[in-house]
Every structure is written in C-alpha cells, then in structure tokens.
Amino acid sequence: MSVAADLKKIKANIPREIKLVAVSKTKSCDTIMEAYHAGHRIFGENKVQELQDKHGELPKDIEWHFIGHLQTNKVKYIAGFVHLVHSVDSIKLLSVLNKEAIKADRIISCLLQIKIAREDTKYGLSEEGAEELIRASVTDQMKNIRFAGVMGMATYTSDLDQVRQEFQNLSAIFKRLKEKYFSADDQFKEISMGMSHDYPVAIEEGATLIRIGSLIFGERTYNKLN
Ligand SMILES: *Cc1c(COP(=O)(O)O)cnc(C)c1O
C-alpha cells in the first residue's frame, strides 16, 4: 500500500484527539513528502544530523518531534525549530535545552522520558528521577523549557499483557506528577506511548501522542548506525 493509504487507515483507527507522530527516521524526503501531501504535518526523528538535514530541505510548516537519545552537545542544532523533545532524561540535558532555547529566543516543549520497560534499556528516568528533574527546573529557574508530559517505550515483546501493564504504569506516573507539580498547568497533558505493534493498547491506556513508523512507511532497513 502507499504511504497515503496507510496513513489514512491508521488515522481512521485512532480517536481524533490523539496526535499521530509519523516516525520518518531513515526515510527519504520524497517519502516524507508523500505523507505531507496526504495532509500530515507531524514527523518524528531520532538523529540530530538527519533531522537537521530534513528540516532544511522540507516545508517549514512541518512540526518536528525529536524522539531519540539527545546528546547535550547537539542540542544547539535543533533548538531553533524543534517542536517537542520526547526524550528528556537528565538534568544536564534539560539545562542545555533551556540555555539553547534562550539563545534561540524560544520556549522548548519537553516530555520526561520514563523507563517503563522491564527489559534493560539505557535511557529513561525513574519516577523519582523525573521529580528531581522537575524540582531542579524550578530551583534553577529554567524559564525557556516547558514540561508537556511524559514519554515511555514498552518492552519489545509480543506479550501485550506485559505491554499493557507498562503503559498503565506510565499513565499512573503521569497522573501523580500532574497532581503533585502541574495541577494548575494545562500544558502538562501529553502521554507519548505506543508504536506500530502496540499502539492500540497504548490508546486504551491513555496515550495522547502515538509514534508510528513502520506501519506508515514500511519496514526500515537498518545498518549499525541506525
Ligand atoms: C523508531 C521509533 C518509533 C517507531 O517505531 P515503529 O515500530 O516503526 O512504529 C517510535 N518511538 C521511538 C522512540 C522510536 O525510536
């Protein structure tokens, strides 16, 4: 099927208020433009260089989301245009995002990446770690970053019961953080969870943003660099 047809099919399956991030990593600008011409405007990338190149080449009304591990020394390349960083997992990164946002005269919206998978993954905060980070942003008066919610990746497994438990955990963490720190802040509202193989479960468990790549663009051909 075509990119446009696949997009249409997925959009028909998700409630209107849920935002779909089309994960275009490793895909060409021509392929992205197929989705663009079908009316899609929200795309996700996980490599700074690739995102920078695509941002330079593609229409300026695209909303670019950064979904991968972000190295602090590379923040400056995307700070001027990135719409949402899904992967904030350290105080250092948050602080650099704030500094680069000030330089770019912008407010950068961020999600706290929480480690919910049972499998050993390198990135993501514990709930306590997320709280420390929120408190640090207040203490250090990081005025140019805005917390928009949380993000998580479930264990890569076909056991959807386990995936559901992990998504439930993320939803519960979101609710607690919301109550404790953002009860008067209507910007803290996003739960980014769900990928091609598990997004229906994510939606049932409260996702507001889902990140889908291969279901829209086909399987990616990976090399070691990806
Ligand atoms: C690649 C990626 C996705 C999309 O994965 P698919 O299985 O192709 O839908 C979603 N989120 C993150 C963080 C990713 O790196």
PDB file of C-alpha atoms and ligand atoms in Angstrom:
ATOM      1  CA  MET A   1       0.000   0.000   0.000  1.00  0.00           C
ATOM      2  CA  SER A   2       1.024   3.617  -0.427  1.00  0.00           C
ATOM      3  CA  VAL A   3       2.129   5.884   2.404  1.00  0.00           C
ATOM      4  CA  ALA A   4      -1.052   7.942   1.953  1.00  0.00           C
ATOM      5  CA  ALA A   5      -3.282   4.872   2.129  1.00  0.00           C
ATOM      6  CA  ASP A   6      -1.520   3.508   5.213  1.00  0.00           C
ATOM      7  CA  LEU A   7      -1.778   6.861   6.952  1.00  0.00           C
ATOM      8  CA  LYS A   8      -5.460   7.077   6.182  1.00  0.00           C
ATOM      9  CA  LYS A   9      -6.054   3.610   7.544  1.00  0.00           C
ATOM     10  CA  ILE A  10      -4.268   4.352  10.822  1.00  0.00           C
ATOM     11  CA  LYS A  11      -5.989   7.708  11.241  1.00  0.00           C
ATOM     12  CA  ALA A  12      -9.343   6.006  10.778  1.00  0.00           C
ATOM     13  CA  ASN A  13      -8.405   3.747  13.718  1.00  0.00           C
ATOM     14  CA  ILE A  14      -7.437   6.415  16.213  1.00  0.00           C
ATOM     15  CA  PRO A  15      -9.638   8.931  18.024  1.00  0.00           C
ATOM     16  CA  ARG A  16      -9.365  12.443  16.628  1.00  0.00           C
ATOM     17  CA  GLU A  17      -7.888  13.969  19.754  1.00  0.00           C
ATOM     18  CA  ILE A  18      -4.880  11.648  19.672  1.00  0.00           C
ATOM     19  CA  LYS A  19      -1.927  13.070  17.782  1.00  0.00           C
ATOM     20  CA  LEU A  20      -0.029  10.829  15.436  1.00  0.00           C
ATOM     21  CA  VAL A  21       3.720  11.336  15.122  1.00  0.00           C
ATOM     22  CA  ALA A  22       4.825   9.794  11.824  1.00  0.00           C
ATOM     23  CA  VAL A  23       8.267   8.414  12.630  1.00  0.00           C
ATOM     24  CA  SER A  24      10.260   9.088   9.477  1.00  0.00           C
ATOM     25  CA  LYS A  25      13.770   8.123  10.644  1.00  0.00           C
ATOM     26  CA  THR A  26      15.859   6.562   7.841  1.00  0.00           C
ATOM     27  CA  LYS A  27      13.186   7.511   5.278  1.00  0.00           C
ATOM     28  CA  SER A  28      13.862   9.872   2.388  1.00  0.00           C
ATOM     29  CA  CYS A  29      12.469  13.365   1.956  1.00  0.00           C
ATOM     30  CA  ASP A  30      10.487  12.106  -1.048  1.00  0.00           C
ATOM     31  CA  THR A  31       8.815   9.502   1.136  1.00  0.00           C
ATOM     32  CA  ILE A  32       8.069  12.084   3.809  1.00  0.00           C
ATOM     33  CA  MET A  33       6.539  14.323   1.151  1.00  0.00           C
ATOM     34  CA  GLU A  34       4.065  11.561   0.286  1.00  0.00           C
ATOM     35  CA  ALA A  35       2.731  11.822   3.814  1.00  0.00           C
ATOM     36  CA  TYR A  36       2.923  15.606   3.670  1.00  0.00           C
ATOM     37  CA  HIS A  37       0.837  15.739   0.510  1.00  0.00           C
ATOM     38  CA  ALA A  38      -1.670  13.461   2.214  1.00  0.00           C
ATOM     39  CA  GLY A  39      -2.050  16.271   4.758  1.00  0.00           C
ATOM     40  CA  HIS A  40       0.239  15.021   7.513  1.00  0.00           C
ATOM     41  CA  ARG A  41       2.383  17.573   9.352  1.00  0.00           C
ATOM     42  CA  ILE A  42       3.830  15.880  12.465  1.00  0.00           C
ATOM     43  CA  PHE A  43       7.030  13.882  11.973  1.00  0.00           C
ATOM     44  CA  GLY A  44       9.461  12.258  14.388  1.00  0.00           C
ATOM     45  CA  GLU A  45      13.206  11.720  14.035  1.00  0.00           C
ATOM     46  CA  ASN A  46      15.809  10.222  16.348  1.00  0.00           C
ATOM     47  CA  LYS A  47      19.109  11.520  14.924  1.00  0.00           C
ATOM     48  CA  VAL A  48      20.127  15.160  15.117  1.00  0.00           C
ATOM     49  CA  GLN A  49      22.023  15.313  11.826  1.00  0.00           C
ATOM     50  CA  GLU A  50      19.220  13.631   9.927  1.00  0.00           C
ATOM     51  CA  LEU A  51      16.610  15.886  11.493  1.00  0.00           C
ATOM     52  CA  GLN A  52      18.658  18.971  10.697  1.00  0.00           C
ATOM     53  CA  ASP A  53      19.044  17.938   7.062  1.00  0.00           C
ATOM     54  CA  LYS A  54      15.373  17.128   6.644  1.00  0.00           C
ATOM     55  CA  HIS A  55      14.276  20.323   8.362  1.00  0.00           C
ATOM     56  CA  GLY A  56      16.463  22.270   5.937  1.00  0.00           C
ATOM     57  CA  GLU A  57      15.016  20.562   2.917  1.00  0.00           C
ATOM     58  CA  LEU A  58      11.329  20.140   3.728  1.00  0.00           C
ATOM     59  CA  PRO A  59       8.388  22.566   4.106  1.00  0.00           C
ATOM     60  CA  LYS A  60       8.535  24.842   7.106  1.00  0.00           C
ATOM     61  CA  ASP A  61       5.072  24.074   8.409  1.00  0.00           C
ATOM     62  CA  ILE A  62       6.180  20.583   9.467  1.00  0.00           C
ATOM     63  CA  GLU A  63       6.126  20.024  13.224  1.00  0.00           C
ATOM     64  CA  TRP A  64       9.348  18.135  14.039  1.00  0.00           C
ATOM     65  CA  HIS A  65       9.455  15.924  17.114  1.00  0.00           C
ATOM     66  CA  PHE A  66      12.729  14.573  18.462  1.00  0.00           C
ATOM     67  CA  ILE A  67      12.219  11.054  19.821  1.00  0.00           C
ATOM     68  CA  GLY A  68      15.711   9.611  20.285  1.00  0.00           C
ATOM     69  CA  HIS A  69      18.515   9.939  22.779  1.00  0.00           C
ATOM     70  CA  LEU A  70      19.672  13.553  22.605  1.00  0.00           C
ATOM     71  CA  GLN A  71      23.317  14.376  23.276  1.00  0.00           C
ATOM     72  CA  THR A  72      23.808  17.711  25.007  1.00  0.00           C
ATOM     73  CA  ASN A  73      26.448  18.882  22.533  1.00  0.00           C
ATOM     74  CA  LYS A  74      23.935  18.519  19.689  1.00  0.00           C
ATOM     75  CA  VAL A  75      21.008  20.391  21.192  1.00  0.00           C
ATOM     76  CA  LYS A  76      22.109  23.624  19.531  1.00  0.00           C
ATOM     77  CA  TYR A  77      21.456  22.222  16.053  1.00  0.00           C
ATOM     78  CA  ILE A  78      17.749  21.667  16.640  1.00  0.00           C
ATOM     79  CA  ALA A  79      16.890  24.196  19.359  1.00  0.00           C
ATOM     80  CA  GLY A  80      15.787  26.786  16.833  1.00  0.00           C
ATOM     81  CA  PHE A  81      12.949  24.759  15.389  1.00  0.00           C
ATOM     82  CA  VAL A  82      12.170  21.531  17.262  1.00  0.00           C
ATOM     83  CA  HIS A  83       8.515  21.380  18.306  1.00  0.00           C
ATOM     84  CA  LEU A  84       8.690  18.749  21.043  1.00  0.00           C
ATOM     85  CA  VAL A  85      11.570  16.782  22.568  1.00  0.00           C
ATOM     86  CA  HIS A  86      10.172  13.431  23.737  1.00  0.00           C
ATOM     87  CA  SER A  87      13.346  12.187  25.355  1.00  0.00           C
ATOM     88  CA  VAL A  88      14.444  14.383  28.246  1.00  0.00           C
ATOM     89  CA  ASP A  89      16.168  12.063  30.699  1.00  0.00           C
ATOM     90  CA  SER A  90      18.730  14.126  32.604  1.00  0.00           C
ATOM     91  CA  ILE A  91      19.066  17.447  34.407  1.00  0.00           C
ATOM     92  CA  LYS A  92      22.119  18.215  32.284  1.00  0.00           C
ATOM     93  CA  LEU A  93      20.117  17.792  29.081  1.00  0.00           C
ATOM     94  CA  LEU A  94      17.260  19.876  30.449  1.00  0.00           C
ATOM     95  CA  SER A  95      19.651  22.635  31.424  1.00  0.00           C
ATOM     96  CA  VAL A  96      21.295  22.693  27.991  1.00  0.00           C
ATOM     97  CA  LEU A  97      17.872  22.720  26.326  1.00  0.00           C
ATOM     98  CA  ASN A  98      16.974  25.733  28.436  1.00  0.00           C
ATOM     99  CA  LYS A  99      20.195  27.562  27.543  1.00  0.00           C
ATOM    100  CA  GLU A 100      19.827  26.891  23.832  1.00  0.00           C
ATOM    101  CA  ALA A 101      16.164  27.864  23.969  1.00  0.00           C
ATOM    102  CA  ILE A 102      17.165  31.206  25.490  1.00  0.00           C
ATOM    103  CA  LYS A 103      19.698  31.736  22.673  1.00  0.00           C
ATOM    104  CA  ALA A 104      17.051  30.893  20.095  1.00  0.00           C
ATOM    105  CA  ASP A 105      14.530  33.095  21.890  1.00  0.00           C
ATOM    106  CA  ARG A 106      12.089  30.216  22.150  1.00  0.00           C
ATOM    107  CA  ILE A 107      10.330  28.060  24.658  1.00  0.00           C
ATOM    108  CA  ILE A 108      11.079  24.385  24.016  1.00  0.00           C
ATOM    109  CA  SER A 109       8.441  21.859  24.993  1.00  0.00           C
ATOM    110  CA  CYS A 110       9.735  18.647  26.557  1.00  0.00           C
ATOM    111  CA  LEU A 111       8.486  15.275  27.662  1.00  0.00           C
ATOM    112  CA  LEU A 112      10.097  13.436  30.549  1.00  0.00           C
ATOM    113  CA  GLN A 113      11.194  10.047  29.276  1.00  0.00           C
ATOM    114  CA  ILE A 114      10.336   7.430  31.854  1.00  0.00           C
ATOM    115  CA  LYS A 115      11.799   3.946  31.889  1.00  0.00           C
ATOM    116  CA  ILE A 116       8.815   1.612  31.956  1.00  0.00           C
ATOM    117  CA  ALA A 117      10.180  -1.429  30.157  1.00  0.00           C
ATOM    118  CA  ARG A 118      11.147  -4.456  32.166  1.00  0.00           C
ATOM    119  CA  GLU A 119      13.938  -5.199  29.718  1.00  0.00           C
ATOM    120  CA  ASP A 120      17.205  -3.412  30.294  1.00  0.00           C
ATOM    121  CA  THR A 121      17.147  -0.163  28.391  1.00  0.00           C
ATOM    122  CA  LYS A 122      19.770   2.502  28.656  1.00  0.00           C
ATOM    123  CA  TYR A 123      17.575   5.577  28.756  1.00  0.00           C
ATOM    124  CA  GLY A 124      14.729   6.905  30.785  1.00  0.00           C
ATOM    125  CA  LEU A 125      14.084   8.247  34.269  1.00  0.00           C
ATOM    126  CA  SER A 126      12.576   6.615  37.304  1.00  0.00           C
ATOM    127  CA  GLU A 127       9.575   8.419  38.771  1.00  0.00           C
ATOM    128  CA  GLU A 128      11.836   9.834  41.498  1.00  0.00           C
ATOM    129  CA  GLY A 129      14.345  10.904  38.867  1.00  0.00           C
ATOM    130  CA  ALA A 130      11.586  12.729  36.993  1.00  0.00           C
ATOM    131  CA  GLU A 131      10.599  14.525  40.182  1.00  0.00           C
ATOM    132  CA  GLU A 132      14.196  15.591  40.832  1.00  0.00           C
ATOM    133  CA  LEU A 133      14.363  16.972  37.343  1.00  0.00           C
ATOM    134  CA  ILE A 134      11.140  18.942  37.760  1.00  0.00           C
ATOM    135  CA  ARG A 135      12.387  20.388  41.034  1.00  0.00           C
ATOM    136  CA  ALA A 136      15.760  21.288  39.505  1.00  0.00           C
ATOM    137  CA  SER A 137      13.991  23.213  36.746  1.00  0.00           C
ATOM    138  CA  VAL A 138      12.242  25.293  39.406  1.00  0.00           C
ATOM    139  CA  THR A 139      15.361  25.835  41.530  1.00  0.00           C
ATOM    140  CA  ASP A 140      17.455  26.810  38.517  1.00  0.00           C
ATOM    141  CA  GLN A 141      14.625  28.887  37.043  1.00  0.00           C
ATOM    142  CA  MET A 142      14.679  27.247  33.654  1.00  0.00           C
ATOM    143  CA  LYS A 143      12.115  29.544  32.123  1.00  0.00           C
ATOM    144  CA  ASN A 144      12.614  28.566  28.483  1.00  0.00           C
ATOM    145  CA  ILE A 145      11.638  24.945  28.773  1.00  0.00           C
ATOM    146  CA  ARG A 146       8.087  23.774  29.212  1.00  0.00           C
ATOM    147  CA  PHE A 147       7.120  20.361  30.523  1.00  0.00           C
ATOM    148  CA  ALA A 148       4.399  18.987  28.292  1.00  0.00           C
ATOM    149  CA  GLY A 149       4.109  15.495  29.760  1.00  0.00           C
ATOM    150  CA  VAL A 150       5.779  12.092  29.739  1.00  0.00           C
ATOM    151  CA  MET A 151       7.032   9.554  27.217  1.00  0.00           C
ATOM    152  CA  GLY A 152       7.769   5.865  27.507  1.00  0.00           C
ATOM    153  CA  MET A 153       8.625   2.793  25.499  1.00  0.00           C
ATOM    154  CA  ALA A 154       7.252  -0.588  26.489  1.00  0.00           C
ATOM    155  CA  THR A 155       9.299  -3.747  26.379  1.00  0.00           C
ATOM    156  CA  TYR A 156       9.656  -5.019  22.835  1.00  0.00           C
ATOM    157  CA  THR A 157       7.574  -8.156  23.155  1.00  0.00           C
ATOM    158  CA  SER A 158       4.523  -9.803  21.666  1.00  0.00           C
ATOM    159  CA  ASP A 159       3.174 -10.259  25.217  1.00  0.00           C
ATOM    160  CA  LEU A 160       0.614  -7.457  25.109  1.00  0.00           C
ATOM    161  CA  ASP A 161      -0.436  -8.033  28.717  1.00  0.00           C
ATOM    162  CA  GLN A 162       3.023  -7.032  29.819  1.00  0.00           C
ATOM    163  CA  VAL A 163       2.966  -4.075  27.422  1.00  0.00           C
ATOM    164  CA  ARG A 164      -0.390  -3.024  28.885  1.00  0.00           C
ATOM    165  CA  GLN A 165       0.968  -3.123  32.431  1.00  0.00           C
ATOM    166  CA  GLU A 166       3.888  -0.946  31.418  1.00  0.00           C
ATOM    167  CA  PHE A 167       1.608   1.584  29.730  1.00  0.00           C
ATOM    168  CA  GLN A 168      -0.663   1.589  32.792  1.00  0.00           C
ATOM    169  CA  ASN A 169       2.392   2.336  34.873  1.00  0.00           C
ATOM    170  CA  LEU A 170       3.289   5.302  32.669  1.00  0.00           C
ATOM    171  CA  SER A 171      -0.271   6.657  32.865  1.00  0.00           C
ATOM    172  CA  ALA A 172      -0.193   6.351  36.659  1.00  0.00           C
ATOM    173  CA  ILE A 173       3.147   8.169  36.857  1.00  0.00           C
ATOM    174  CA  PHE A 174       1.772  10.910  34.608  1.00  0.00           C
ATOM    175  CA  LYS A 175      -1.245  11.341  36.908  1.00  0.00           C
ATOM    176  CA  ARG A 176       0.882  11.562  40.032  1.00  0.00           C
ATOM    177  CA  LEU A 177       3.303  14.082  38.518  1.00  0.00           C
ATOM    178  CA  LYS A 178       0.368  16.090  37.216  1.00  0.00           C
ATOM    179  CA  GLU A 179      -1.279  16.232  40.627  1.00  0.00           C
ATOM    180  CA  LYS A 180       1.884  16.990  42.506  1.00  0.00           C
ATOM    181  CA  TYR A 181       3.541  19.554  40.257  1.00  0.00           C
ATOM    182  CA  PHE A 182       1.270  20.636  37.419  1.00  0.00           C
ATOM    183  CA  SER A 183      -2.281  20.653  38.727  1.00  0.00           C
ATOM    184  CA  ALA A 184      -2.676  24.277  37.653  1.00  0.00           C
ATOM    185  CA  ASP A 185      -0.733  23.879  34.389  1.00  0.00           C
ATOM    186  CA  ASP A 186      -2.857  22.822  31.445  1.00  0.00           C
ATOM    187  CA  GLN A 187       0.251  22.451  29.256  1.00  0.00           C
ATOM    188  CA  PHE A 188       1.287  19.300  31.106  1.00  0.00           C
ATOM    189  CA  LYS A 189      -1.080  16.971  29.299  1.00  0.00           C
ATOM    190  CA  GLU A 190       0.729  14.552  26.999  1.00  0.00           C
ATOM    191  CA  ILE A 191       1.392  10.855  27.356  1.00  0.00           C
ATOM    192  CA  SER A 192       3.550   9.732  24.437  1.00  0.00           C
ATOM    193  CA  MET A 193       3.360   5.961  24.169  1.00  0.00           C
ATOM    194  CA  GLY A 194       2.643   3.337  21.540  1.00  0.00           C
ATOM    195  CA  MET A 195       4.449   2.319  18.373  1.00  0.00           C
ATOM    196  CA  SER A 196       3.453   0.279  15.307  1.00  0.00           C
ATOM    197  CA  HIS A 197       2.985  -3.019  17.115  1.00  0.00           C
ATOM    198  CA  ASP A 198       1.451  -1.787  20.379  1.00  0.00           C
ATOM    199  CA  TYR A 199      -0.382   1.475  19.690  1.00  0.00           C
ATOM    200  CA  PRO A 200      -3.937   0.090  20.097  1.00  0.00           C
ATOM    201  CA  VAL A 201      -3.038  -0.919  23.668  1.00  0.00           C
ATOM    202  CA  ALA A 202      -1.411   2.470  24.267  1.00  0.00           C
ATOM    203  CA  ILE A 203      -4.597   4.242  23.194  1.00  0.00           C
ATOM    204  CA  GLU A 204      -6.686   2.103  25.529  1.00  0.00           C
ATOM    205  CA  GLU A 205      -4.333   3.057  28.355  1.00  0.00           C
ATOM    206  CA  GLY A 206      -4.491   6.800  27.786  1.00  0.00           C
ATOM    207  CA  ALA A 207      -1.923   7.787  25.159  1.00  0.00           C
ATOM    208  CA  THR A 208      -2.338  11.298  23.746  1.00  0.00           C
ATOM    209  CA  LEU A 209       0.552  11.021  21.297  1.00  0.00           C
ATOM    210  CA  ILE A 210       1.477   7.863  19.433  1.00  0.00           C
ATOM    211  CA  ARG A 211       4.679   7.373  17.465  1.00  0.00           C
ATOM    212  CA  ILE A 212       4.307   5.207  14.395  1.00  0.00           C
ATOM    213  CA  GLY A 213       6.990   4.447  11.829  1.00  0.00           C
ATOM    214  CA  SER A 214       6.935   1.119  10.040  1.00  0.00           C
ATOM    215  CA  LEU A 215       3.152   0.852   9.759  1.00  0.00           C
ATOM    216  CA  ILE A 216       3.166   4.063   7.720  1.00  0.00           C
ATOM    217  CA  PHE A 217       6.457   3.935   5.853  1.00  0.00           C
ATOM    218  CA  GLY A 218       7.197   0.205   5.756  1.00  0.00           C
ATOM    219  CA  GLU A 219       9.980  -1.640   7.498  1.00  0.00           C
ATOM    220  CA  ARG A 220      13.236   0.227   7.939  1.00  0.00           C
ATOM    221  CA  THR A 221      16.453  -1.194   6.585  1.00  0.00           C
ATOM    222  CA  TYR A 222      18.883  -0.862   9.436  1.00  0.00           C
ATOM    223  CA  ASN A 223      22.598  -0.652   9.464  1.00  0.00           C
ATOM    224  CA  LYS A 224      24.774  -0.333  12.531  1.00  0.00           C
ATOM    225  CA  LEU A 225      24.470   3.447  12.551  1.00  0.00           C
ATOM    226  CA  ASN A 226      20.723   3.382  12.963  1.00  0.00           C
TER     227      ASN A 226
HETATM  228  C1  LIG B   1      11.536   4.121  15.786  1.00  0.00           C
HETATM  229  C2  LIG B   1      10.741   4.614  16.927  1.00  0.00           C
HETATM  230  C3  LIG B   1       9.343   4.561  16.903  1.00  0.00           C
HETATM  231  C4  LIG B   1       8.526   3.965  15.775  1.00  0.00           C
HETATM  232  O1  LIG B   1       8.721   2.593  15.672  1.00  0.00           O
HETATM  233  P1  LIG B   1       7.813   1.668  14.721  1.00  0.00           P
HETATM  234  O2  LIG B   1       7.877   0.335  15.351  1.00  0.00           O
HETATM  235  O3  LIG B   1       8.441   1.715  13.376  1.00  0.00           O
HETATM  236  O4  LIG B   1       6.457   2.238  14.710  1.00  0.00           O
HETATM  237  C5  LIG B   1       8.663   5.087  17.983  1.00  0.00           C
HETATM  238  N1  LIG B   1       9.317   5.638  19.035  1.00  0.00           N
HETATM  239  C6  LIG B   1      10.657   5.688  19.095  1.00  0.00           C
HETATM  240  C7  LIG B   1      11.303   6.306  20.286  1.00  0.00           C
HETATM  241  C8  LIG B   1      11.416   5.180  18.047  1.00  0.00           C
HETATM  242  O5  LIG B   1      12.748   5.241  18.109  1.00  0.00           O
END
